[in-house]
Coordinates of C-alpha atoms and ligand atoms in Angstrom, one line a residue:
X836 CA 0.0 0.6 0.2
X837 CA 1.0 3.0 -0.4
X838 CA 1.2 6.2 1.7
X839 CA -1.5 9.0 0.6
X840 CA 1.8 11.4 0.5
X841 CA 3.8 9.1 -1.8
X842 CA 1.2 9.0 -4.2
X843 CA 0.6 12.5 -4.1
X844 CA 4.3 12.7 -4.4
X845 CA 4.2 10.2 -7.2
X846 CA 1.2 12.1 -9.0
X847 CA 2.3 15.3 -9.0
X848 CA 6.4 14.1 -10.1
X849 CA 3.9 12.4 -13.3
X850 CA 2.3 15.7 -13.9
X851 CA 5.2 17.8 -13.8
X852 CA 7.5 15.3 -16.0
X853 CA 4.4 15.0 -19.3
X854 CA 6.0 16.1 -22.4
X855 CA 4.8 14.3 -25.4
X856 CA 6.9 11.5 -26.1
X857 CA 6.6 8.4 -28.6
X858 CA 6.7 5.0 -26.7
X859 CA 10.0 3.8 -26.5
X860 CA 11.0 0.4 -28.6
X861 CA 12.2 -3.0 -28.1
X862 CA 13.5 -6.2 -30.5
X863 CA 11.2 -9.3 -29.9
X864 CA 12.7 -11.7 -32.2
X865 CA 12.6 -10.4 -35.6
X866 CA 10.7 -7.2 -34.8
X867 CA 11.2 -3.7 -33.2
X868 CA 8.1 -3.6 -31.5
X869 CA 5.6 -0.5 -29.8
X870 CA 6.5 -1.1 -25.9
X871 CA 2.9 0.7 -25.1
X872 CA 1.0 -0.8 -28.2
X873 CA 2.8 -4.0 -29.2
X874 CA 2.4 -2.5 -32.5
X875 CA 5.9 -3.6 -34.7
X876 CA 7.4 -0.5 -35.9
X877 CA 8.8 -0.7 -39.5
X878 CA 11.2 1.7 -39.8
X879 CA 10.2 4.4 -42.5
X880 CA 13.5 6.4 -42.6
X881 CA 16.1 8.9 -43.7
X882 CA 20.4 9.0 -43.1
X883 CA 20.2 12.5 -41.6
X884 CA 24.0 14.1 -42.1
X885 CA 23.2 17.5 -43.5
X886 CA 27.2 18.8 -44.4
X887 CA 28.1 15.6 -44.5
X888 CA 31.4 14.4 -42.3
X889 CA 31.6 17.9 -42.3
X890 CA 28.7 19.0 -40.6
X891 CA 30.5 17.1 -37.6
X892 CA 32.8 19.7 -35.9
X893 CA 33.7 19.1 -32.3
X894 CA 35.7 21.8 -32.1
X895 CA 33.6 24.4 -32.0
X896 CA 30.6 22.1 -30.9
X897 CA 28.7 21.4 -33.9
X898 CA 27.1 17.9 -35.1
X899 CA 23.5 17.7 -36.9
X900 CA 21.1 17.4 -33.4
X901 CA 22.9 21.0 -32.1
X902 CA 21.1 23.7 -33.8
X903 CA 17.3 23.7 -32.8
X904 CA 16.3 25.6 -35.9
X905 CA 17.7 23.9 -37.8
X906 CA 16.5 20.6 -37.0
X907 CA 12.9 22.1 -36.6
X908 CA 13.0 22.8 -40.5
X909 CA 13.9 19.1 -41.4
X910 CA 11.7 17.8 -38.8
X911 CA 8.9 19.8 -40.7
X912 CA 10.6 18.4 -44.0
X913 CA 11.1 15.1 -42.8
X914 CA 7.8 15.0 -40.9
X915 CA 5.6 16.0 -44.3
X916 CA 8.0 13.2 -46.2
X917 CA 6.0 10.4 -44.1
X918 CA 9.2 8.8 -42.3
X919 CA 9.4 7.6 -38.5
X920 CA 12.7 7.5 -38.5
X921 CA 16.5 9.1 -38.8
X922 CA 20.0 8.0 -38.0
X923 CA 22.5 10.4 -37.6
X924 CA 26.3 9.5 -38.0
X925 CA 28.6 11.5 -36.4
X926 CA 27.5 13.2 -32.7
X927 CA 29.2 15.1 -30.7
X928 CA 28.7 13.3 -26.9
X929 CA 29.6 16.5 -25.0
X930 CA 26.7 19.2 -26.8
X931 CA 23.5 19.9 -26.3
X932 CA 21.1 17.8 -28.2
X933 CA 17.9 18.7 -26.4
X934 CA 16.0 21.0 -28.5
X935 CA 16.5 18.7 -31.9
X936 CA 15.9 15.5 -29.8
X937 CA 12.9 17.3 -28.4
X938 CA 11.5 18.6 -31.3
X939 CA 11.8 15.2 -33.5
X940 CA 10.0 13.5 -30.5
X941 CA 7.3 16.1 -30.9
X942 CA 6.5 15.2 -34.2
X943 CA 7.2 11.3 -34.0
X944 CA 10.6 10.5 -35.3
X945 CA 12.8 8.0 -33.8
X946 CA 16.7 8.3 -33.7
X947 CA 19.3 5.7 -34.5
X948 CA 22.9 7.2 -33.4
X949 CA 26.3 5.9 -34.3
X950 CA 28.4 6.3 -31.6
X951 CA 31.4 6.7 -33.6
X952 CA 32.8 9.5 -36.2
X953 CA 35.1 9.6 -38.3
X954 CA 38.3 11.2 -36.9
X955 CA 41.0 8.9 -35.5
X956 CA 40.5 7.4 -32.3
X957 CA 36.6 7.4 -32.6
X958 CA 36.1 4.6 -33.8
X959 CA 37.6 0.7 -34.1
X960 CA 40.2 1.1 -36.8
X961 CA 39.8 -2.1 -39.7
X962 CA 43.7 -2.3 -39.8
X963 CA 44.3 -2.3 -36.2
X964 CA 41.1 -3.5 -34.3
X965 CA 43.1 -4.5 -30.8
X966 CA 45.5 -1.4 -31.0
X967 CA 42.0 0.9 -31.6
X968 CA 39.7 -1.4 -28.8
X969 CA 40.7 1.5 -26.0
X970 CA 39.4 3.3 -23.0
X971 CA 40.0 6.4 -24.4
X972 CA 37.5 4.9 -27.5
X973 CA 35.6 3.4 -25.2
X974 CA 34.8 6.9 -23.2
X975 CA 33.7 8.4 -26.4
X976 CA 31.0 5.6 -27.4
X977 CA 29.6 6.0 -23.7
X978 CA 29.1 9.2 -23.9
X979 CA 27.0 9.0 -26.7
X980 CA 24.8 6.8 -24.4
X981 CA 24.6 8.9 -21.8
X982 CA 24.0 11.8 -24.8
X983 CA 21.0 9.8 -25.5
X984 CA 19.7 7.9 -23.6
X985 CA 17.6 9.7 -21.7
X986 CA 15.2 10.3 -25.2
X987 CA 12.0 8.0 -25.2
X988 CA 12.6 8.9 -29.1
X989 CA 16.3 7.1 -28.8
X990 CA 15.6 3.8 -31.4
X991 CA 19.2 2.2 -31.1
X992 CA 23.4 2.5 -31.2
X993 CA 25.3 1.4 -34.4
X994 CA 28.0 0.0 -32.5
X995 CA 30.2 0.3 -35.7
X996 CA 29.6 1.5 -39.5
X997 CA 31.5 -1.5 -42.2
X998 CA 34.1 -1.8 -40.2
X999 CA 34.2 -5.2 -42.6
X1000 CA 34.1 -4.1 -46.4
X1001 CA 36.2 -7.0 -47.8
X1002 CA 36.8 -10.6 -47.0
X1003 CA 40.6 -9.9 -45.5
X1004 CA 38.9 -7.2 -42.9
X1005 CA 36.4 -9.9 -42.0
X1006 CA 39.5 -12.0 -40.4
X1007 CA 40.5 -10.2 -37.2
X1008 CA 37.3 -8.1 -37.1
X1009 CA 34.5 -9.8 -36.1
X1010 CA 35.2 -10.4 -32.2
X1011 CA 36.1 -7.0 -31.7
X1012 CA 32.6 -5.4 -33.0
X1013 CA 31.0 -8.1 -30.9
X1014 CA 33.3 -6.7 -27.6
X1015 CA 32.6 -3.1 -28.3
X1016 CA 28.3 -4.1 -28.5
X1017 CA 28.8 -6.5 -25.3
X1018 CA 30.5 -3.4 -23.8
X1019 CA 27.2 -0.7 -24.6
X1020 CA 24.9 -3.4 -23.9
X1021 CA 26.7 -4.1 -20.5
X1022 CA 26.9 0.3 -20.1
X1023 CA 23.6 0.7 -21.4
X1024 CA 22.1 -2.2 -18.5
X1025 CA 24.2 -0.7 -15.4
X1026 CA 23.7 3.2 -16.8
X1027 CA 20.1 3.7 -18.6
X1028 CA 16.5 2.8 -17.1
X1029 CA 15.9 1.2 -20.2
X1030 CA 17.0 -1.3 -22.8
X1031 CA 18.1 0.1 -26.3
X1032 CA 18.9 -2.3 -29.0
X1033 CA 22.6 -1.9 -30.4
X1034 CA 23.1 -3.6 -33.7
X1035 CA 25.8 -3.2 -36.3
X1036 CA 25.6 -1.3 -40.0
X1037 CA 27.3 -3.7 -42.6
X1038 CA 28.3 -3.1 -46.2
X1039 CA 26.9 -5.0 -49.3
X1040 CA 30.0 -7.4 -49.9
X1041 CA 28.1 -10.4 -50.8
X1042 CA 30.9 -12.8 -50.0
X1043 CA 30.7 -11.9 -46.1
X1044 CA 27.3 -10.8 -46.3
X1045 CA 25.1 -14.1 -44.9
X1046 CA 28.6 -14.5 -42.4
X1047 CA 28.6 -11.3 -40.8
X1048 CA 25.3 -12.0 -40.0
X1049 CA 25.3 -15.4 -38.9
X1050 CA 28.3 -14.5 -36.7
X1051 CA 26.9 -11.5 -35.1
X1052 CA 23.2 -12.8 -34.2
X1053 CA 24.3 -16.1 -32.4
X1054 CA 24.9 -16.5 -29.3
X1055 CA 27.9 -17.9 -27.5
X1056 CA 26.2 -18.7 -23.8
X1057 CA 22.8 -19.0 -24.4
X1058 CA 20.1 -16.1 -25.1
X1059 CA 21.6 -13.6 -22.5
X1060 CA 25.0 -13.4 -24.2
X1061 CA 25.9 -9.3 -24.0
X1062 CA 27.9 -9.7 -27.1
X1063 CA 25.6 -10.4 -29.8
X1064 CA 23.9 -7.7 -32.2
X1065 CA 20.0 -6.8 -31.1
X1066 CA 19.3 -5.5 -34.9
X1067 CA 21.3 -5.8 -38.3
X1068 CA 21.4 -3.0 -40.7
X1069 CA 22.2 -3.6 -44.6
X1070 CA 23.6 -0.9 -46.7
X1071 CA 22.1 -2.1 -49.6
X1072 CA 22.4 0.2 -53.0
X1073 CA 21.5 -3.4 -55.4
X1074 CA 17.8 -2.1 -56.6
X1075 CA 19.3 0.5 -59.4
X1076 CA 17.2 2.4 -62.3
X1077 CA 13.4 2.6 -63.0
X1078 CA 13.3 -1.0 -64.5
X1079 CA 14.9 -3.3 -61.6
X1080 CA 12.3 -5.3 -59.7
X1081 CA 12.1 -7.6 -56.9
X1082 CA 14.3 -10.3 -58.9
X1083 CA 17.1 -8.3 -60.7
X1084 CA 17.9 -6.0 -57.9
X1085 CA 18.2 -9.6 -55.5
X1086 CA 16.0 -8.5 -53.4
X1087 CA 14.5 -12.0 -53.7
X1088 CA 18.0 -13.2 -52.5
X1089 CA 18.4 -11.2 -49.3
X1090 CA 14.6 -11.5 -48.2
X1091 CA 15.7 -15.7 -48.6
X1092 CA 18.5 -15.0 -46.3
X1093 CA 17.1 -13.0 -43.8
X1094 CA 13.4 -14.8 -43.6
X1095 CA 14.5 -16.5 -40.5
X1096 CA 16.6 -14.2 -38.9
X1097 CA 16.4 -14.1 -34.7
X1098 CA 17.1 -10.1 -34.7
X1099 CA 15.4 -7.1 -37.1
X1100 CA 17.2 -6.7 -40.2
X1101 CA 16.5 -3.3 -42.3
X1102 CA 18.7 -1.3 -44.7
X1103 CA 20.5 1.1 -43.1
X1104 CA 20.8 3.1 -46.0
X1105 CA 19.2 1.9 -49.4
X1106 CA 18.4 4.1 -52.9
X1107 CA 21.1 3.6 -55.8
X1108 CA 21.3 6.7 -57.8
X1109 CA 22.8 5.3 -60.7
X1110 CA 22.1 4.2 -63.8
X1111 CA 19.5 6.4 -65.4
X1112 CA 21.0 9.0 -61.8
X1113 CA 18.2 11.4 -60.1
X1114 CA 15.9 12.4 -60.0
X1115 CA 15.4 8.4 -58.3
X1116 CA 12.4 6.5 -58.8
X1117 CA 12.1 4.4 -55.9
X1118 CA 10.5 1.9 -56.7
X1119 CA 12.1 0.1 -54.5
X1120 CA 9.7 1.5 -51.5
X1121 CA 6.9 -1.0 -53.4
X1122 CA 8.9 -4.0 -52.4
X1123 CA 10.7 -3.1 -49.9
X1124 CA 7.2 -3.0 -47.6
X1125 CA 5.3 -5.0 -49.6
X1126 CA 4.0 -8.7 -48.6
X1127 CA 7.2 -10.7 -49.7
X1128 CA 9.3 -8.6 -47.5
X1129 CA 8.1 -8.4 -44.6
X1130 CA 10.9 -10.3 -42.9
X1131 CA 12.7 -7.1 -43.3
X1132 CA 12.0 -4.1 -41.1
X1133 CA 12.5 -1.1 -43.2
X1134 CA 14.7 1.3 -44.3
X1135 CA 16.6 4.4 -44.4
X1136 CA 17.1 6.8 -47.4
X1137 CA 20.3 8.0 -48.3
X1138 CA 20.2 10.8 -47.7
X1139 CA 18.2 13.8 -46.5
X1140 CA 20.7 16.5 -47.9
X1141 CA 22.1 16.9 -50.9
X1142 CA 25.9 16.4 -50.9
X1143 CA 29.1 15.8 -53.4
X1144 CA 28.2 12.1 -54.2
X1145 CA 24.5 13.0 -55.4
X1146 CA 22.5 11.0 -53.2
X1147 CA 20.2 14.4 -51.9
X1148 CA 16.2 14.9 -51.1
X1149 CA 16.6 18.3 -50.7
X1150 CA 19.2 21.2 -51.1
X1151 CA 20.1 22.9 -48.0
X1152 CA 21.4 26.5 -49.5
X1153 CA 24.1 29.1 -47.5
X1154 CA 21.4 30.9 -46.9
X1155 CA 19.7 28.3 -44.7
X1156 CA 16.6 28.0 -46.8
X1157 CA 16.1 24.6 -48.3
X1158 CA 15.0 23.7 -51.7
X1159 CA 12.9 20.1 -52.3
X1160 CA 14.4 17.7 -54.9
X1161 CA 12.3 15.9 -57.1
X1162 CA 13.7 13.0 -55.0
X1163 CA 11.5 14.2 -52.3
X1164 CA 8.3 14.4 -54.1
X1165 CA 8.9 10.6 -55.9
X1166 CA 9.9 9.7 -52.2
X1167 CA 6.9 11.4 -50.8
X1168 CA 4.5 9.5 -53.6
X1169 CA 5.9 6.1 -52.6
X1170 CA 5.3 6.3 -48.8
X1171 CA 2.0 7.8 -49.5
X1172 CA 0.9 4.4 -50.7
X1173 CA 2.0 2.1 -48.5
X1174 CA -0.1 0.1 -46.2
X1175 CA 0.7 1.0 -42.5
X1176 CA -1.9 -1.8 -41.1
X1177 CA 0.6 -4.7 -43.1
X1178 CA 3.8 -2.9 -41.7
X1179 CA 3.0 -2.1 -38.5
X1180 CA 1.4 -6.7 -38.3
X1181 CA 4.0 -8.9 -36.8
X1182 CA 4.4 -11.7 -37.5
X1183 CA 3.6 -14.3 -34.1
X1184 CA 6.1 -16.8 -34.9
X1185 CA 8.7 -14.0 -36.2
X1186 CA 8.7 -12.4 -33.1
X1187 CA 9.8 -15.5 -30.9
X1188 CA 12.2 -16.6 -33.0
X1189 CA 15.7 -17.2 -30.4
X1190 CA 19.3 -17.3 -31.6
X1191 CA 21.0 -19.9 -32.5
X1192 CA 24.0 -21.1 -30.8
X1193 CA 27.2 -19.7 -32.2
X1194 CA 29.2 -22.5 -33.9
X1195 CA 31.9 -22.5 -36.9
X1196 CA 29.2 -24.6 -39.1
X1197 CA 27.7 -21.2 -39.4
X1198 CA 30.7 -19.5 -40.9
X1199 CA 30.7 -20.0 -44.6
X1200 CA 33.9 -18.4 -46.1
X1201 CA 37.1 -20.2 -45.0
X1202 CA 38.8 -15.7 -44.9
X1203 CA 35.9 -15.4 -42.2
X1204 CA 36.3 -15.5 -38.6
X1205 CA 35.3 -18.7 -36.3
X1206 CA 36.3 -16.8 -33.2
X1207 CA 34.3 -17.0 -30.9
X1208 CA 36.5 -15.9 -28.5
X1209 CA 35.8 -12.2 -27.9
X1210 CA 38.3 -10.2 -26.3
X1211 CA 37.7 -8.6 -23.0
X1212 CA 37.7 -5.2 -22.2
X1213 CA 40.8 -2.9 -21.8
X1214 CA 42.6 -2.0 -18.9
X1215 CA 40.4 0.7 -16.9
X1216 CA 36.8 0.4 -19.1
X1217 CA 35.5 -2.5 -16.8
X1218 CA 35.8 0.2 -14.0
X1219 CA 34.1 2.9 -16.3
X1220 CA 31.2 0.3 -16.8
X1221 CA 30.5 0.0 -13.4
X1222 CA 30.7 3.1 -12.5
X1223 CA 30.3 5.2 -15.2
X1224 CA 31.9 7.7 -17.3
X1225 CA 32.7 11.5 -15.7
X1226 CA 30.7 14.4 -16.1
X1227 CA 28.2 12.5 -18.2
X1228 CA 26.5 14.7 -20.4
X1229 CA 23.1 13.9 -19.9
X1230 CA 20.2 14.5 -22.4
X1231 CA 16.7 15.2 -21.7
X1232 CA 13.3 16.1 -23.4
X1233 CA 12.6 19.8 -23.0
X1234 CA 9.2 21.9 -23.9
X1235 CA 8.7 22.2 -27.6
X1236 CA 6.8 25.7 -27.5
X1237 CA 8.2 27.2 -31.6
X1238 CA 6.3 25.3 -34.5
X1239 CA 6.6 28.0 -37.1
X1240 CA 9.7 27.1 -39.5
X1241 CA 11.7 30.5 -39.7
X1242 CA 13.3 30.6 -43.2
X1243 CA 12.3 29.6 -46.3
X1244 CA 11.4 25.6 -48.0
X1245 CA 11.2 26.1 -51.6
X1246 CA 9.3 23.2 -53.2
X1247 CA 10.7 20.7 -56.3
X1248 CA 8.1 23.7 -58.4
X1249 CA 10.3 26.5 -57.1
X1250 CA 7.4 28.0 -54.6
X1251 CA 8.0 28.9 -51.4
X1252 CA 6.0 26.7 -48.7
X1253 CA 3.5 28.6 -46.6
X1254 CA 2.6 28.4 -43.2
X1255 CA 5.7 26.3 -43.2
X1256 CA 5.4 24.3 -38.9
X1257 CA 6.4 21.0 -37.3
X1258 CA 2.5 19.8 -36.3
X1259 CA 3.6 17.9 -32.7
X1260 CA 1.2 14.7 -32.6
X1261 CA -0.6 14.0 -29.9
X1262 CA -1.2 11.0 -27.9
X1263 CA 2.6 9.7 -28.1
X1264 CA 2.2 8.4 -32.0
X1265 CA 4.7 8.1 -34.1
X1266 CA 4.7 9.5 -37.3
X1267 CA 3.6 7.9 -40.8
X1268 CA 3.1 9.1 -44.3
X1269 CA 0.1 12.0 -44.6
X1270 CA -0.9 11.3 -48.3
X1271 CA -0.1 14.8 -49.0
X1272 CA 2.4 16.2 -52.3
X1273 CA 3.9 19.0 -50.8
X1274 CA 5.3 20.0 -53.7
X1275 CA 2.1 19.8 -55.4
X1276 CA 0.4 21.7 -52.9
X1277 CA 2.5 24.7 -52.6
X1278 CA 1.4 27.2 -55.0
X1279 CA 2.9 31.0 -55.3
X1280 CA -0.5 32.5 -53.5
X1281 CA -0.3 32.0 -50.1
X1282 CA -2.7 28.8 -48.7
X1283 CA -2.6 27.0 -45.9
X1284 CA -2.1 23.6 -48.1
X1285 CA 1.7 22.9 -47.8
X1286 CA 2.3 22.7 -44.4
X1287 CA 1.7 18.8 -42.9
X1288 CA -1.9 17.9 -41.8
X1289 CA -2.1 14.3 -39.7
X1290 CA -4.3 12.9 -38.2
X1291 CA -6.2 15.9 -36.8
X1292 CA -2.9 16.6 -35.0
X1293 CA -2.7 20.6 -36.3
X1294 CA -3.6 23.1 -33.3
X1295 CA -4.6 20.5 -31.2
X1296 CA -2.5 21.8 -28.0
X1297 CA -1.7 19.9 -25.5
X1298 CA -4.8 19.3 -24.2
X1299 CA -4.3 15.6 -23.7
X1300 CA -2.0 16.4 -20.8
X1301 CA -5.4 16.9 -18.6
X1302 CA -6.5 13.7 -19.9
X1303 CA -2.7 12.6 -18.7
X1304 CA -3.8 13.8 -15.4
X1305 CA -6.9 12.1 -15.1
X1306 CA -5.9 8.9 -15.5
X1307 CA -2.9 9.4 -13.4
X1308 CA -4.9 10.7 -10.6
X1309 CA -7.4 7.9 -10.7
X1310 CA -4.7 5.1 -10.5
X1311 CA -2.9 6.7 -7.7
X1312 CA -6.2 6.9 -6.0
X1313 CA -7.2 2.8 -6.9
X1314 CA -2.8 2.1 -5.7
X1315 CA -4.4 3.9 -2.1
Ligands
LIG869 C1 30.7 -17.0 -22.2 O1 30.6 -18.1 -20.8 C2 32.4 -18.2 -20.5 C3 32.6 -19.1 -19.2 O2 31.5 -18.8 -18.2 C4 33.1 -16.7 -19.8 O3 34.7 -17.1 -20.0 C5 32.8 -16.0 -21.5 O4 33.8 -14.5 -21.3 C6 31.6 -15.8 -21.8 N1 31.7 -15.1 -23.2 C7 30.7 -13.7 -23.3 C8 31.0 -13.4 -25.1 O5 29.4 -14.2 -22.6
LIG870 C1 6.5 -15.4 -40.4 O1 7.8 -16.0 -39.7 C2 8.3 -17.2 -39.7 C3 9.3 -17.1 -39.5 O2 10.4 -16.5 -39.8 C4 8.0 -17.4 -41.3 O3 8.6 -18.6 -41.8 C5 7.1 -17.4 -42.1 O4 7.4 -17.5 -43.6 C6 6.5 -15.8 -42.2 N1 5.1 -15.7 -42.3 C7 4.7 -14.4 -43.2 C8 3.4 -14.3 -43.7 O5 6.0 -13.8 -43.6
LIG871 C1 12.9 -20.7 -42.6 O1 11.9 -21.5 -41.3 C2 11.0 -21.8 -41.9 C3 10.2 -22.8 -41.0 O2 10.7 -23.9 -39.8 C4 12.0 -23.9 -42.7 O3 11.1 -23.8 -43.6 C5 12.9 -22.6 -43.9 O4 13.5 -23.3 -44.8 C6 13.3 -21.7 -43.1 N1 14.2 -21.1 -44.3 C7 15.6 -20.7 -44.2 C8 16.0 -19.4 -45.4 O5 16.1 -20.7 -43.1
LIG872 C1 18.6 31.8 -50.4 O1 19.3 31.2 -51.0 C2 18.5 30.7 -52.3 C3 19.5 29.6 -53.9 O2 20.6 30.5 -53.7 C4 17.9 31.1 -53.3 O3 17.0 31.0 -54.5 C5 16.3 32.0 -52.6 O4 16.2 33.0 -53.3 C6 17.4 32.8 -51.2 N1 16.4 32.5 -50.3 C7 16.3 34.0 -49.4 C8 15.0 34.2 -48.5 O5 17.1 34.8 -49.5
LIG873 C1 21.9 28.1 -36.4 O1 21.5 27.9 -37.8 C2 20.8 28.9 -38.1 C3 20.8 28.4 -40.1 O2 21.9 28.2 -40.2 C4 21.7 30.4 -37.9 O3 21.1 31.2 -38.2 C5 21.9 30.3 -36.5 O4 23.1 31.4 -36.0 C6 22.3 28.8 -35.4 N1 22.4 28.6 -34.3 C7 23.5 28.5 -33.6 C8 23.4 29.3 -32.1 O5 24.6 28.3 -33.9
LIG874 C1 -3.3 -3.9 -45.9 O1 -2.6 -5.4 -45.4 C2 -3.9 -5.4 -44.8 C3 -3.1 -7.1 -43.7 O2 -2.0 -7.7 -44.4 C4 -4.3 -6.7 -45.6 O3 -5.5 -7.3 -44.5 C5 -5.2 -5.1 -46.3 O4 -6.0 -6.1 -47.1 C6 -4.3 -4.4 -46.8 N1 -4.7 -3.3 -47.6 C7 -5.0 -3.3 -49.1 C8 -5.0 -2.2 -49.3 O5 -3.8 -4.3 -49.7
LIG875 C1 40.5 -15.4 -30.6 O1 40.5 -13.9 -30.6 C2 41.2 -13.8 -29.1 C3 40.8 -12.1 -28.9 O2 39.4 -11.7 -28.8 C4 42.5 -13.9 -29.5 O3 42.9 -14.1 -28.1 C5 43.0 -15.5 -30.1 O4 44.5 -15.8 -29.9 C6 42.4 -15.5 -31.4 N1 42.2 -17.1 -31.4 C7 42.6 -17.5 -32.5 C8 42.5 -19.0 -33.1 O5 42.7 -16.9 -33.5
LIG876 C1 -2.0 17.9 -51.1 O1 -1.6 17.2 -52.1 C2 -2.6 15.9 -51.8 C3 -2.3 15.2 -53.4 O2 -1.7 15.9 -54.2 C4 -4.2 16.2 -52.2 O3 -4.7 15.0 -52.0 C5 -4.7 17.0 -51.0 O4 -5.7 17.2 -51.1 C6 -3.6 18.3 -50.8 N1 -4.2 19.1 -49.2 C7 -4.2 20.5 -49.6 C8 -4.4 21.1 -48.0 O5 -4.1 20.8 -50.4
LIG877 C1 -3.3 25.9 -26.9 O1 -2.7 26.8 -25.7 C2 -2.5 28.0 -25.3 C3 -2.0 28.5 -24.3 O2 -2.8 27.9 -23.6 C4 -3.4 29.0 -25.8 O3 -3.3 30.9 -26.0 C5 -3.5 28.6 -27.4 O4 -4.7 29.5 -27.9 C6 -4.2 26.8 -27.6 N1 -4.0 26.5 -28.9 C7 -4.9 26.0 -29.5 C8 -4.6 25.9 -30.9 O5 -6.1 25.5 -28.9

């Protein structure tokens, strides 16, 4: 029995803490699952790294989630595009991400964070894994966990990206990838109030792809093995051009390979821009989210902003305005055709699959590691894991008050989009495609057309909090 004063304290604490927040997500067998609704979360995502690698400038305290005004602009465009997840590659654990994370949370967009960066000492060096697996390196990646563990829309962490990119690099690196995953998962278990999935993002190198996935999903010491991946991301560029099909792209082969995966598999990058060049038509979206490929958990299109390699959906202009490309319109039109009921349905068999025991039989390529003896943490790292890093920078949600985007965004037809704003979603929803055509709706005359109009969320205000308060009050009374 709770005392009255404790119940009142709980009640007040709950009320003060109320902010719209997406539901946290966990891994159940092959699926990401919303912990409240139990619906499957299929990733409808975009890779977000404005400025490319130079968007990460730790000396200046800049990374892709450090400027709230920029995030407001981009969250508005990603919300109307219809995505529910972004992947962010290069994070500075010491800067404040509260505004950006809170804005993406408010519009129902999850974040998958890479814990590494391209700077020296901030990732496992594929040519020297043992030398780069250091306590300093672990301090950095634990810092990223500290910075993001407090946001409900932190979906997952990538422990490593494309460390193996050919057969030779698959010889010594696999045990180190598992070691980093183990250390991250042990750190999260000790220092986070909830579990956060940790996994790997693989290059599409077919000689080692299946071995990589088998090596990372298997369990060394039964299902509690902390070194196994919680999910598997594949950077996949095999569907190219407007005439490609499920068969010619090899998507059929991938689907067969991952059919019985015991962890979620998704495309951590996709969106080939050859052979016809841009704009891309994104016919692969219908296949990826269709009934043939439900074994996969969706994917992230590479990438939001136009960078030198021509994969952008939008151009970020020097004056901080944004111009949508035709690619944005084409992708939005493809998302608008998705069957949301289908992609939110879990396959009850796939959701309960348990991992195979690790064994050398799982590995086919003679060049791929068969070593399941995982290196111990470097000197001092066990203390870090047990006691936490010094002076962690802990992110937390803040109220999102400004919703109007202050800078201009131009649709692909050149017209400025009028009344552009984010639309905070009520009831802790995640974002879904809204059925709009942003560019077609942008006209030269001012009209309220082009801003996202989702599920009546617009102007709904914070009245939901009153409902929540009543629920909490009732619950507190019942507990007395
Ligand atoms: C598996 O268990 C053995 C014996 O308990 C232990 O030495 C080893 O570190 C464990 N390996 C992993 C990856 O958990
Ligand atoms: C459900 O998952 C199981 C196990 O992976 C698979 O064999 C089956 O084909 C799936 N069913 C559907 C309808 O996708
Ligand atoms: C997946 O599991 C089903 C049911 O157990 C089995 O029939 C099928 O052969 C498996 N597929 C693969 C690719 O292992
Ligand atoms: C910003 O720059 C773009 C591209 O150069 C230009 O088209 C647009 O008119 C500028 N907008 C403002 C508000 O300065
Ligand atoms: C955020 O970005 C906007 C647009 O580029 C810029 O005007 C502003 O100065 C930036 N804010 C900070 C704090 O850097
Ligand atoms: C969407 O998927 C559901 C679940 O598989 C199915 O029952 C429904 O018929 C589909 N709707 C359309 C329009 O295809
Ligand atoms: C397996 O990896 C461990 C480090 O994790 C190393 O000590 C051991 O020598 C390796 N075994 C073989 C056979 O390469
Ligand atoms: C925007 O465009 C879509 C698709 O063309 C259309 O169905 C919708 O009604 C438009 N919305 C507004 C508010 O004009
Ligand atoms: C939202 O709440 C604020 C403060 O209570 C109020 O000024 C505003 O009019 C409300 N907006 C809507 C759309 O209800």
